[in-house]
């Protein structure tokens, strides 16, 4: 029996807790049952280029929205993708990786709900919006210890 892929989208501003929530869900459901991807991987420009251009990753024009849409639809259908990889530590891109969807697929990131095509792929949509002072505190802590 072919089980339907369950898609969960977790969206919010930078340092809103998306990755923390995703890790918690993966631990709860079991790594073998979950494919987790980050929409940050679909950036068009590396960190240096974005800085030179004066734009941030929050700008949809900074991301391959069309490829995200295509990949979300394929994952929804239970089909594999060749996903780009953005490396937060270096601010650049690593080689793409082959992703085969598990029973549950979690997509986390800034722009996962940008288009109707994207939104329609998800069974569950979560938007994280912590208090701004808390989010800034988390961002400073994260960016000074991990990146």
Short mmCIF file of C-alpha atoms in Angstrom, two decimals:
data_model
loop_
_atom_site.label_atom_id
_atom_site.label_comp_id
_atom_site.label_asym_id
_atom_site.label_seq_id
_atom_site.Cartn_x
_atom_site.Cartn_y
_atom_site.Cartn_z
CA UNK A 1 0.00 0.00 0.00
CA UNK A 2 1.41 3.37 -1.04
CA UNK A 3 1.12 5.85 1.83
CA UNK A 4 0.59 9.51 1.03
CA UNK A 5 3.45 11.88 1.78
CA UNK A 6 2.49 14.25 4.61
CA UNK A 7 3.93 17.73 4.04
CA UNK A 8 4.55 20.17 6.89
CA UNK A 9 5.69 23.75 6.27
CA UNK A 10 7.40 25.78 8.99
CA UNK A 11 7.89 29.43 8.09
CA UNK A 12 8.98 32.52 10.00
CA UNK A 13 11.55 35.28 10.14
CA UNK A 14 15.24 34.64 10.71
CA UNK A 15 15.86 33.03 14.13
CA UNK A 16 12.15 32.53 14.83
CA UNK A 17 12.74 28.91 15.91
CA UNK A 18 12.09 27.07 12.63
CA UNK A 19 15.10 24.77 12.84
CA UNK A 20 14.56 24.07 16.54
CA UNK A 21 10.94 23.09 15.92
CA UNK A 22 11.93 20.99 12.89
CA UNK A 23 14.54 19.09 14.91
CA UNK A 24 11.99 18.44 17.66
CA UNK A 25 9.46 17.04 15.18
CA UNK A 26 12.13 14.88 13.53
CA UNK A 27 13.08 13.49 16.95
CA UNK A 28 9.43 12.83 17.76
CA UNK A 29 8.57 11.09 14.47
CA UNK A 30 11.95 9.37 14.02
CA UNK A 31 14.69 10.29 11.54
CA UNK A 32 13.84 7.31 9.35
CA UNK A 33 10.31 8.67 8.83
CA UNK A 34 11.12 12.30 8.03
CA UNK A 35 12.77 14.19 5.20
CA UNK A 36 13.58 17.73 6.33
CA UNK A 37 14.71 20.42 3.91
CA UNK A 38 15.37 24.13 4.22
CA UNK A 39 14.08 26.63 1.67
CA UNK A 40 17.25 28.71 2.29
CA UNK A 41 18.92 26.25 -0.08
CA UNK A 42 17.08 27.93 -2.95
CA UNK A 43 18.93 31.27 -2.67
CA UNK A 44 20.08 32.65 -6.03
CA UNK A 45 23.02 34.54 -4.58
CA UNK A 46 25.64 33.78 -1.98
CA UNK A 47 26.06 35.95 1.11
CA UNK A 48 28.75 38.16 -0.48
CA UNK A 49 26.67 38.78 -3.61
CA UNK A 50 23.58 39.68 -1.56
CA UNK A 51 25.62 42.14 0.48
CA UNK A 52 27.04 43.76 -2.66
CA UNK A 53 23.54 43.98 -4.16
CA UNK A 54 22.07 45.41 -0.95
CA UNK A 55 19.33 42.78 -0.70
CA UNK A 56 18.47 40.13 1.85
CA UNK A 57 17.29 36.55 1.57
CA UNK A 58 13.83 37.74 2.63
CA UNK A 59 13.41 39.26 -0.83
CA UNK A 60 11.65 36.70 -3.07
CA UNK A 61 13.76 37.94 -6.02
CA UNK A 62 16.78 36.56 -4.12
CA UNK A 63 15.43 33.03 -4.37
CA UNK A 64 14.55 30.47 -7.03
CA UNK A 65 10.82 30.49 -6.30
CA UNK A 66 10.01 28.53 -9.46
CA UNK A 67 12.37 25.71 -8.52
CA UNK A 68 11.01 25.66 -4.96
CA UNK A 69 7.48 25.32 -6.35
CA UNK A 70 8.52 22.49 -8.65
CA UNK A 71 10.39 20.67 -5.88
CA UNK A 72 7.56 21.02 -3.35
CA UNK A 73 5.11 19.55 -5.87
CA UNK A 74 7.47 16.64 -6.61
CA UNK A 75 8.00 15.93 -2.91
CA UNK A 76 4.24 16.11 -2.37
CA UNK A 77 3.85 13.44 -5.07
CA UNK A 78 6.45 11.28 -3.31
CA UNK A 79 9.06 11.85 -6.02
CA UNK A 80 12.77 12.57 -5.42
CA UNK A 81 14.50 15.87 -6.17
CA UNK A 82 18.04 17.13 -6.72
CA UNK A 83 18.10 19.98 -4.20
CA UNK A 84 20.57 22.87 -4.14
CA UNK A 85 22.49 23.30 -0.88
CA UNK A 86 23.23 26.66 0.75
CA UNK A 87 25.94 26.50 3.42
CA UNK A 88 25.17 28.96 6.24
CA UNK A 89 28.65 28.54 7.71
CA UNK A 90 30.44 29.65 4.53
CA UNK A 91 27.69 31.78 3.00
CA UNK A 92 28.16 29.92 -0.28
CA UNK A 93 26.77 26.89 -2.08
CA UNK A 94 27.73 23.24 -1.73
CA UNK A 95 27.06 20.53 -4.34
CA UNK A 96 23.37 19.62 -4.74
CA UNK A 97 21.99 16.59 -2.94
CA UNK A 98 19.57 13.86 -3.97
CA UNK A 99 16.51 13.93 -1.72
CA UNK A 100 14.06 11.06 -1.57
CA UNK A 101 10.92 11.93 0.40
CA UNK A 102 10.08 9.90 3.50
CA UNK A 103 6.54 9.45 4.86
CA UNK A 104 6.76 12.96 6.35
CA UNK A 105 8.42 15.92 4.63
CA UNK A 106 9.19 19.08 6.58
CA UNK A 107 10.09 22.25 4.70
CA UNK A 108 11.41 25.05 6.88
CA UNK A 109 12.54 28.49 5.88
CA UNK A 110 11.71 32.09 5.14
CA UNK A 111 9.59 31.85 1.99
CA UNK A 112 7.94 28.43 2.03
CA UNK A 113 4.44 29.94 1.80
CA UNK A 114 5.28 32.62 -0.79
CA UNK A 115 3.04 31.33 -3.58
CA UNK A 116 -0.28 29.52 -3.75
CA UNK A 117 1.48 26.59 -5.44
CA UNK A 118 3.77 26.27 -2.41
CA UNK A 119 1.00 26.71 0.15
CA UNK A 120 -1.18 24.12 -1.56
CA UNK A 121 1.55 21.49 -1.15
CA UNK A 122 1.31 21.47 2.64
CA UNK A 123 -1.02 19.45 4.84
CA UNK A 124 0.05 21.46 7.88
CA UNK A 125 1.31 25.05 7.86
CA UNK A 126 3.07 26.63 10.84
CA UNK A 127 4.05 30.30 10.97
CA UNK A 128 6.38 31.19 13.84
CA UNK A 129 6.28 34.76 15.10
CA UNK A 130 8.01 35.05 18.49
CA UNK A 131 8.16 38.36 20.31
CA UNK A 132 10.67 40.55 18.44
CA UNK A 133 13.00 41.13 21.42
CA UNK A 134 13.21 37.37 21.97
CA UNK A 135 13.82 36.67 18.27
CA UNK A 136 16.66 39.23 18.16
CA UNK A 137 18.21 37.66 21.25
CA UNK A 138 18.02 34.21 19.63
CA UNK A 139 19.49 35.57 16.39
CA UNK A 140 22.47 37.16 18.11
CA UNK A 141 23.11 33.99 20.10
CA UNK A 142 22.81 31.76 17.02
CA UNK A 143 24.88 33.93 14.70
CA UNK A 144 27.72 34.37 17.19
CA UNK A 145 27.97 30.69 18.12
CA UNK A 146 27.05 28.72 14.98
CA UNK A 147 27.73 30.83 11.89
#
